[in-house]
Coordinates of C-alpha atoms and ligand atoms in Angstrom, one line a residue:
M23 CA 56.1 13.7 -42.8
T24 CA 55.1 10.2 -41.8
K25 CA 53.7 7.9 -44.4
I26 CA 51.0 5.7 -43.1
Y27 CA 50.3 2.5 -45.1
Q28 CA 47.5 0.0 -44.6
V29 CA 49.0 -3.5 -44.7
A30 CA 46.4 -5.5 -42.8
E31 CA 45.8 -7.5 -46.0
L32 CA 49.0 -8.7 -47.6
D33 CA 48.0 -8.0 -51.2
E34 CA 50.3 -6.6 -53.9
R35 CA 49.8 -3.0 -52.8
A36 CA 50.7 -3.8 -49.2
L37 CA 53.8 -5.7 -50.4
A38 CA 54.9 -2.6 -52.4
H39 CA 54.5 -0.5 -49.3
I40 CA 56.5 -3.0 -47.3
E41 CA 59.2 -2.9 -49.9
E42 CA 59.3 0.9 -49.6
A43 CA 59.5 0.6 -45.8
A44 CA 62.4 -1.9 -46.1
A45 CA 64.2 0.6 -48.3
V46 CA 63.7 3.3 -45.6
I47 CA 65.3 0.9 -43.1
R48 CA 68.2 0.2 -45.4
R49 CA 68.8 4.0 -45.7
G50 CA 68.8 4.4 -41.9
G51 CA 65.2 5.5 -41.4
L52 CA 62.5 4.6 -38.9
V53 CA 59.5 2.2 -39.6
A54 CA 56.8 1.2 -37.2
F55 CA 55.4 -2.2 -37.9
P56 CA 53.0 -4.8 -36.4
T57 CA 54.2 -7.9 -34.6
E58 CA 52.2 -10.6 -32.9
T59 CA 53.1 -9.1 -29.5
V60 CA 52.9 -5.3 -29.8
Y61 CA 53.9 -2.8 -32.6
G62 CA 57.6 -2.2 -33.0
L63 CA 59.6 0.8 -34.1
G64 CA 62.3 -0.5 -36.3
A65 CA 65.7 0.7 -37.6
N66 CA 68.8 -1.0 -39.0
A67 CA 70.2 -2.7 -35.8
L68 CA 73.8 -2.5 -37.1
D69 CA 73.8 1.2 -37.9
P70 CA 74.4 3.3 -34.8
E71 CA 73.0 6.5 -36.3
A72 CA 69.8 4.8 -37.3
V73 CA 69.4 3.3 -33.8
A74 CA 70.0 6.6 -32.2
G75 CA 67.0 7.8 -34.2
I76 CA 64.8 5.3 -32.4
Y77 CA 65.8 6.7 -29.0
R78 CA 65.1 10.2 -30.2
A79 CA 61.7 9.4 -31.7
K80 CA 60.6 7.6 -28.5
G81 CA 62.2 9.8 -26.0
R82 CA 63.8 6.7 -24.6
P83 CA 66.7 6.6 -22.1
S84 CA 69.8 5.4 -24.1
D85 CA 71.0 2.8 -21.6
N86 CA 67.9 0.7 -22.3
P87 CA 68.9 -1.9 -24.9
L88 CA 66.9 -2.9 -27.9
I89 CA 65.8 -6.2 -29.3
C90 CA 67.2 -7.2 -32.7
H91 CA 64.5 -8.8 -34.9
I92 CA 65.4 -11.3 -37.6
A93 CA 63.3 -13.0 -40.3
R94 CA 65.2 -16.3 -40.6
A95 CA 66.4 -18.2 -37.6
S96 CA 69.8 -18.8 -39.3
D97 CA 70.4 -15.0 -39.4
I98 CA 71.0 -15.2 -35.6
G99 CA 74.7 -16.0 -36.6
Q100 CA 75.1 -12.3 -37.6
L101 CA 74.5 -11.3 -34.0
T102 CA 76.0 -14.0 -31.7
P103 CA 79.1 -16.1 -32.1
R104 CA 77.7 -19.5 -31.1
L105 CA 74.6 -21.4 -30.2
S106 CA 74.4 -23.8 -27.2
P107 CA 72.2 -26.9 -27.5
R108 CA 69.5 -25.3 -25.3
V109 CA 69.4 -22.2 -27.5
V110 CA 68.9 -24.4 -30.5
K111 CA 66.0 -26.2 -28.8
L112 CA 64.4 -22.9 -27.9
I113 CA 64.6 -21.6 -31.4
E114 CA 63.2 -24.9 -32.8
N115 CA 60.3 -24.9 -30.4
F116 CA 59.3 -21.2 -30.2
W117 CA 60.5 -19.2 -33.2
P118 CA 58.9 -17.5 -34.9
G119 CA 57.2 -16.4 -31.7
P120 CA 57.0 -14.1 -28.6
L121 CA 60.4 -15.2 -27.2
T122 CA 63.5 -13.0 -27.0
L123 CA 66.8 -14.6 -26.3
V124 CA 69.6 -12.7 -24.6
L125 CA 73.0 -14.1 -25.8
E126 CA 76.6 -13.2 -26.1
K127 CA 77.0 -10.4 -28.7
K128 CA 79.2 -10.2 -31.7
P129 CA 81.5 -7.1 -32.0
C130 CA 79.5 -5.9 -35.1
V131 CA 76.5 -5.1 -32.9
P132 CA 76.8 -1.5 -31.9
D133 CA 76.9 -0.4 -28.3
V134 CA 73.9 1.9 -28.8
T135 CA 71.8 -1.1 -29.8
T136 CA 72.7 -3.1 -26.7
G137 CA 72.9 -0.1 -24.3
G138 CA 76.6 -0.9 -23.9
L139 CA 76.0 -4.5 -22.7
P140 CA 78.2 -7.4 -23.8
T141 CA 75.0 -9.3 -24.7
V142 CA 72.4 -9.0 -27.5
A143 CA 68.6 -9.7 -27.4
V144 CA 67.3 -11.5 -30.5
R145 CA 63.8 -12.4 -31.6
M146 CA 62.1 -13.7 -34.7
P147 CA 58.5 -12.4 -34.6
D148 CA 55.5 -14.4 -35.7
H149 CA 53.8 -11.9 -38.0
P150 CA 53.7 -11.9 -41.8
V151 CA 54.2 -8.1 -42.1
A152 CA 57.1 -8.0 -39.7
L153 CA 58.8 -11.0 -41.4
E154 CA 58.3 -9.6 -44.9
L155 CA 59.7 -6.2 -43.8
I156 CA 62.8 -7.6 -42.0
R157 CA 63.5 -10.1 -44.9
R158 CA 63.4 -7.3 -47.4
A159 CA 65.4 -4.9 -45.2
D160 CA 68.1 -7.6 -45.4
R161 CA 69.6 -6.8 -42.0
P162 CA 68.6 -7.3 -38.3
V163 CA 66.0 -4.7 -37.3
A164 CA 66.3 -3.2 -33.8
A165 CA 62.8 -2.5 -32.5
P166 CA 61.4 -1.4 -29.2
S167 CA 57.7 -1.1 -28.8
A168 CA 56.4 1.7 -31.0
N169 CA 55.1 4.0 -28.2
L170 CA 56.5 7.2 -26.7
S171 CA 58.6 6.2 -23.7
G172 CA 56.5 5.6 -20.6
R173 CA 53.2 5.2 -22.5
P174 CA 51.3 1.9 -22.7
S175 CA 52.7 -0.3 -25.5
P176 CA 50.8 -0.1 -28.8
T177 CA 48.6 -3.1 -29.7
R178 CA 46.7 -1.4 -32.5
A179 CA 47.8 0.8 -35.4
A180 CA 45.8 3.8 -34.0
H181 CA 48.0 3.6 -30.9
V182 CA 51.1 4.0 -33.0
T183 CA 49.8 6.9 -35.0
E184 CA 48.7 8.6 -31.7
D185 CA 52.3 8.5 -30.4
L186 CA 54.6 8.6 -33.4
D187 CA 52.9 10.4 -36.3
G188 CA 55.3 13.1 -37.4
R189 CA 58.2 11.4 -35.5
V190 CA 59.0 8.5 -37.8
D191 CA 59.3 7.9 -41.6
V192 CA 56.7 5.1 -42.1
I193 CA 53.9 3.5 -40.1
L194 CA 52.8 0.1 -41.4
A195 CA 49.3 -0.2 -40.1
G196 CA 48.2 -3.8 -39.7
G197 CA 45.5 -5.3 -37.5
D198 CA 45.4 -5.7 -33.7
C199 CA 48.3 -7.6 -32.2
R200 CA 47.4 -11.1 -31.3
V201 CA 49.3 -11.4 -28.0
G202 CA 49.0 -7.9 -26.6
I203 CA 52.0 -7.9 -24.2
E204 CA 55.6 -7.9 -25.2
S205 CA 57.7 -11.0 -25.7
T206 CA 59.2 -13.0 -22.9
V207 CA 62.9 -12.0 -22.5
L208 CA 65.0 -15.0 -21.5
D209 CA 68.6 -14.6 -20.4
L210 CA 70.8 -17.5 -21.6
T211 CA 74.2 -16.1 -20.6
E212 CA 74.1 -17.6 -17.1
P213 CA 74.1 -21.4 -16.2
V214 CA 70.4 -21.2 -15.2
A215 CA 68.1 -19.7 -17.9
A216 CA 66.2 -16.7 -16.4
V217 CA 63.2 -14.8 -17.5
L218 CA 64.1 -11.1 -17.3
R219 CA 60.7 -9.9 -18.6
P220 CA 57.6 -12.2 -18.2
G221 CA 55.4 -12.8 -21.3
V222 CA 52.9 -15.4 -22.5
L223 CA 55.7 -18.0 -22.9
T224 CA 56.1 -18.9 -19.3
P225 CA 59.0 -20.5 -17.4
E226 CA 56.9 -23.7 -17.1
V227 CA 56.5 -23.9 -20.9
L228 CA 60.1 -23.0 -21.7
S229 CA 61.4 -25.4 -19.1
A230 CA 59.4 -28.3 -20.5
A231 CA 60.9 -27.7 -24.0
I232 CA 64.5 -27.6 -22.9
E233 CA 64.2 -30.1 -20.0
E234 CA 66.1 -27.7 -17.8
E235 CA 65.1 -25.4 -15.0
V236 CA 63.9 -21.9 -16.1
I237 CA 63.5 -19.3 -13.3
F238 CA 62.1 -15.8 -13.1
D239 CA 65.0 -13.5 -12.4
P240 CA 64.8 -12.4 -8.7
G241 CA 64.6 -8.8 -9.9
V242 CA 61.4 -9.5 -11.8
V243 CA 59.8 -11.4 -8.8
A244 CA 60.7 -8.5 -6.5
Q245 CA 59.2 -6.1 -8.9
T246 CA 56.0 -8.0 -9.5
T247 CA 55.4 -8.6 -5.9
A248 CA 56.4 -5.0 -4.9
R249 CA 53.7 -2.8 -3.3
E250 CA 53.7 1.0 -3.0
D251 CA 53.3 0.7 0.8
G252 CA 56.0 -2.0 1.0
G253 CA 58.1 0.2 3.3
D254 CA 61.7 -0.5 2.7
R255 CA 61.0 -3.4 0.3
E256 CA 62.6 -1.4 -2.6
P257 CA 62.5 -3.8 -5.5
E258 CA 65.9 -5.3 -6.3
R259 CA 67.5 -3.7 -9.3
P260 CA 66.3 -5.8 -12.3
R261 CA 68.9 -7.2 -14.7
S262 CA 66.9 -6.2 -17.7
P263 CA 67.6 -2.4 -17.8
G264 CA 64.2 -1.6 -19.4
M265 CA 62.5 -2.9 -16.3
K266 CA 63.5 -0.1 -14.0
Y267 CA 61.8 2.8 -15.8
R268 CA 58.2 4.1 -15.2
H269 CA 56.2 2.2 -17.8
Y270 CA 52.8 1.8 -19.3
A271 CA 51.5 4.9 -17.5
P272 CA 48.0 6.0 -18.3
K273 CA 47.3 9.7 -17.9
A274 CA 44.7 8.9 -15.2
A275 CA 45.7 7.8 -11.6
M276 CA 45.3 4.1 -11.3
T277 CA 44.5 1.9 -8.3
L278 CA 44.7 -1.9 -8.3
L279 CA 42.4 -3.8 -5.9
E280 CA 43.4 -7.3 -4.8
G281 CA 41.3 -9.8 -2.8
R282 CA 38.4 -12.2 -3.1
R283 CA 36.5 -11.6 -6.3
E284 CA 33.2 -10.5 -4.7
R285 CA 35.0 -8.1 -2.4
V286 CA 37.0 -6.6 -5.3
E287 CA 33.8 -6.0 -7.3
Q288 CA 32.0 -4.6 -4.3
E289 CA 34.9 -2.2 -3.5
I290 CA 35.2 -1.1 -7.1
R291 CA 31.5 -0.3 -7.2
R292 CA 31.8 1.6 -3.9
L293 CA 34.9 3.6 -4.8
K294 CA 33.5 4.4 -8.2
A295 CA 30.3 5.8 -6.7
V296 CA 32.2 7.9 -4.1
N297 CA 34.6 9.3 -6.7
E298 CA 31.8 10.1 -9.2
A299 CA 29.9 11.8 -6.4
M300 CA 33.0 14.1 -6.1
G301 CA 32.7 14.9 -9.8
L302 CA 35.5 12.6 -11.0
K303 CA 35.3 10.5 -14.1
V304 CA 36.1 6.8 -13.2
G305 CA 37.1 3.9 -15.5
V306 CA 37.1 0.3 -14.5
I307 CA 39.3 -2.6 -15.8
L308 CA 38.1 -6.0 -14.6
F309 CA 39.0 -9.2 -16.4
E310 CA 37.6 -12.7 -16.0
E311 CA 39.4 -14.3 -13.0
Q312 CA 41.2 -16.9 -15.1
G313 CA 41.1 -15.0 -18.4
F314 CA 44.8 -14.3 -18.5
L315 CA 45.3 -14.5 -22.3
E316 CA 42.3 -12.2 -22.8
A317 CA 43.7 -9.8 -20.2
A318 CA 47.1 -9.8 -21.9
H319 CA 45.4 -9.1 -25.2
E320 CA 43.3 -6.2 -23.9
F321 CA 45.1 -4.5 -21.1
F322 CA 47.2 -1.9 -22.9
A323 CA 44.4 -1.1 -25.3
R324 CA 42.0 -0.6 -22.3
L325 CA 44.5 1.9 -20.8
R326 CA 44.6 4.0 -24.0
E327 CA 40.8 3.7 -24.4
L328 CA 40.2 5.1 -20.9
D329 CA 42.8 7.9 -21.5
G330 CA 40.9 8.7 -24.6
E331 CA 37.7 9.0 -22.6
G332 CA 39.5 11.4 -20.3
V333 CA 38.9 9.5 -17.1
D334 CA 40.6 10.8 -13.9
L335 CA 40.8 7.5 -12.1
I336 CA 41.2 3.9 -13.2
L337 CA 40.1 1.2 -10.7
A338 CA 41.3 -2.2 -11.8
G339 CA 41.0 -5.8 -10.4
A340 CA 44.3 -7.4 -9.7
L341 CA 45.0 -10.8 -11.4
S342 CA 46.4 -13.8 -9.6
D343 CA 50.2 -13.7 -9.7
K344 CA 50.3 -17.4 -8.7
D345 CA 49.6 -18.3 -12.3
Q346 CA 52.6 -17.5 -14.5
L347 CA 50.4 -15.9 -17.2
G348 CA 48.7 -13.9 -14.5
F349 CA 52.1 -12.9 -13.2
A350 CA 53.1 -11.6 -16.7
V351 CA 50.1 -9.4 -16.9
M352 CA 50.3 -8.3 -13.3
N353 CA 53.9 -7.2 -13.9
R354 CA 52.5 -4.6 -16.3
M355 CA 49.4 -3.7 -14.3
L356 CA 51.5 -2.9 -11.2
K357 CA 53.8 -0.6 -13.2
S358 CA 50.8 1.2 -14.8
A359 CA 49.4 1.7 -11.3
G360 CA 52.8 2.9 -10.0
Y361 CA 52.6 -0.1 -7.5
H362 CA 49.5 1.4 -6.0
I363 CA 47.6 -1.7 -4.9
V364 CA 45.0 -2.1 -2.1
R365 CA 44.0 -5.3 -0.4
V366 CA 40.3 -5.6 0.2
Ligands
TXA413 O1 57.5 -8.1 -28.0 C1 58.5 -7.4 -28.0 O2 59.5 -7.8 -27.5 C2 58.4 -6.0 -28.7 C3 58.2 -6.2 -30.2 C4 58.3 -5.0 -30.9 O3 59.1 -7.2 -30.6 N1 59.6 -5.3 -28.4 C5 59.8 -4.7 -27.2 O4 61.0 -4.0 -27.1 O5 59.1 -4.9 -26.2 P1 61.3 -3.0 -25.9 O6 62.5 -2.3 -26.3 O7 60.1 -2.2 -25.5 O8 61.8 -4.0 -24.7 C6 63.0 -4.7 -24.8 C7 63.3 -5.3 -23.4 C8 63.7 -4.3 -22.4 O9 63.1 -4.7 -21.1 C9 65.2 -4.4 -22.4 O10 65.8 -3.9 -21.2 C10 65.4 -5.9 -22.6 O11 64.4 -6.2 -23.5 N2 66.7 -6.1 -23.2 C11 67.1 -5.8 -24.5 N3 68.4 -6.2 -24.7 C12 68.8 -6.8 -23.5 C13 70.0 -7.4 -23.1 N4 71.1 -7.4 -23.9 N5 70.1 -7.8 -21.8 C14 69.0 -7.8 -21.0 N6 67.8 -7.2 -21.4 C15 67.7 -6.7 -22.6
MG414 MG1 58.6 -1.0 -24.5

């Protein structure tokens, strides 16, 4: 039986529920909780049995490593043996916040948490409920997004309940997630810092803070510019294991349309009419051309909303991947569409 607690307002009752949830984590159980990016499904990161429970609940492939969440920056010492000056700068500038750092791991971090990698991903989320939970759990909390594997990431409590009710011990139901796409994953184990998963903290912004080059990992670039009809342009295998799986898939078929704005709008209207005439239910996702933050905030929720309406086909306008924020959202849109994108 899953306990679902409302914690949108951090009053005394909510704090009592969070304390109970923290005890569940200490005992090796599973707790879904809000963060500023997406909801997470948490367990004691240092307990292999507890972490195995996360994979089971999500139906997630076990070679896909998890992010360890901490509530105090100084707790990072539990997970990694040393901090380079650039890591310190990143922590000072961006934590708490939507930035995950991939670092050398300490032996105490179990293989099941890191998918057998010699590195560990660490993040301090910027959300009062998450911080309260992790602080009270008194250990690092491993947490992937709180969705069934392959489904769009959950940005509202209802999304979590939809996927995980009956599969986890506690769901802490807060409000909508402010950011809406997952954290930027930044690899700091190589000489040049590389973004393994794009997010709202872009290479430009990160680079300015550490006064060093920050690149997109070539695997991410290949993936985000890949097209279904790209012939033999099979995307290079990404270094972030999670990037290789089918992700964020709505139940409906999805097509992205890319081109000049008027042409995209025209083509969406035309395709919608044609498909509706054939008796299909069609949903449209079209964001403002430069509204990248809004798009990040809304995209996953729109996918679930359209699934709820039972649409057969989703027609979506592609965002510009020239902008690094647009690139981050497009990375998700392309996966949702199974790389099915049409130039108009
Ligand atoms: O915003 C977020 O990061 C959310 C919230 C809950 O914090 N969490 C999240 O976790 O998105 P998840 O498990 O869905 O995504 C973790 C990503 C995956 O792409 C995974 O492959 C990568 O981080 N990752 C984790 N550990 C890694 C490591 N040691 N090296 C490279 N990539 C790693
Ligand atoms: Mg995920």
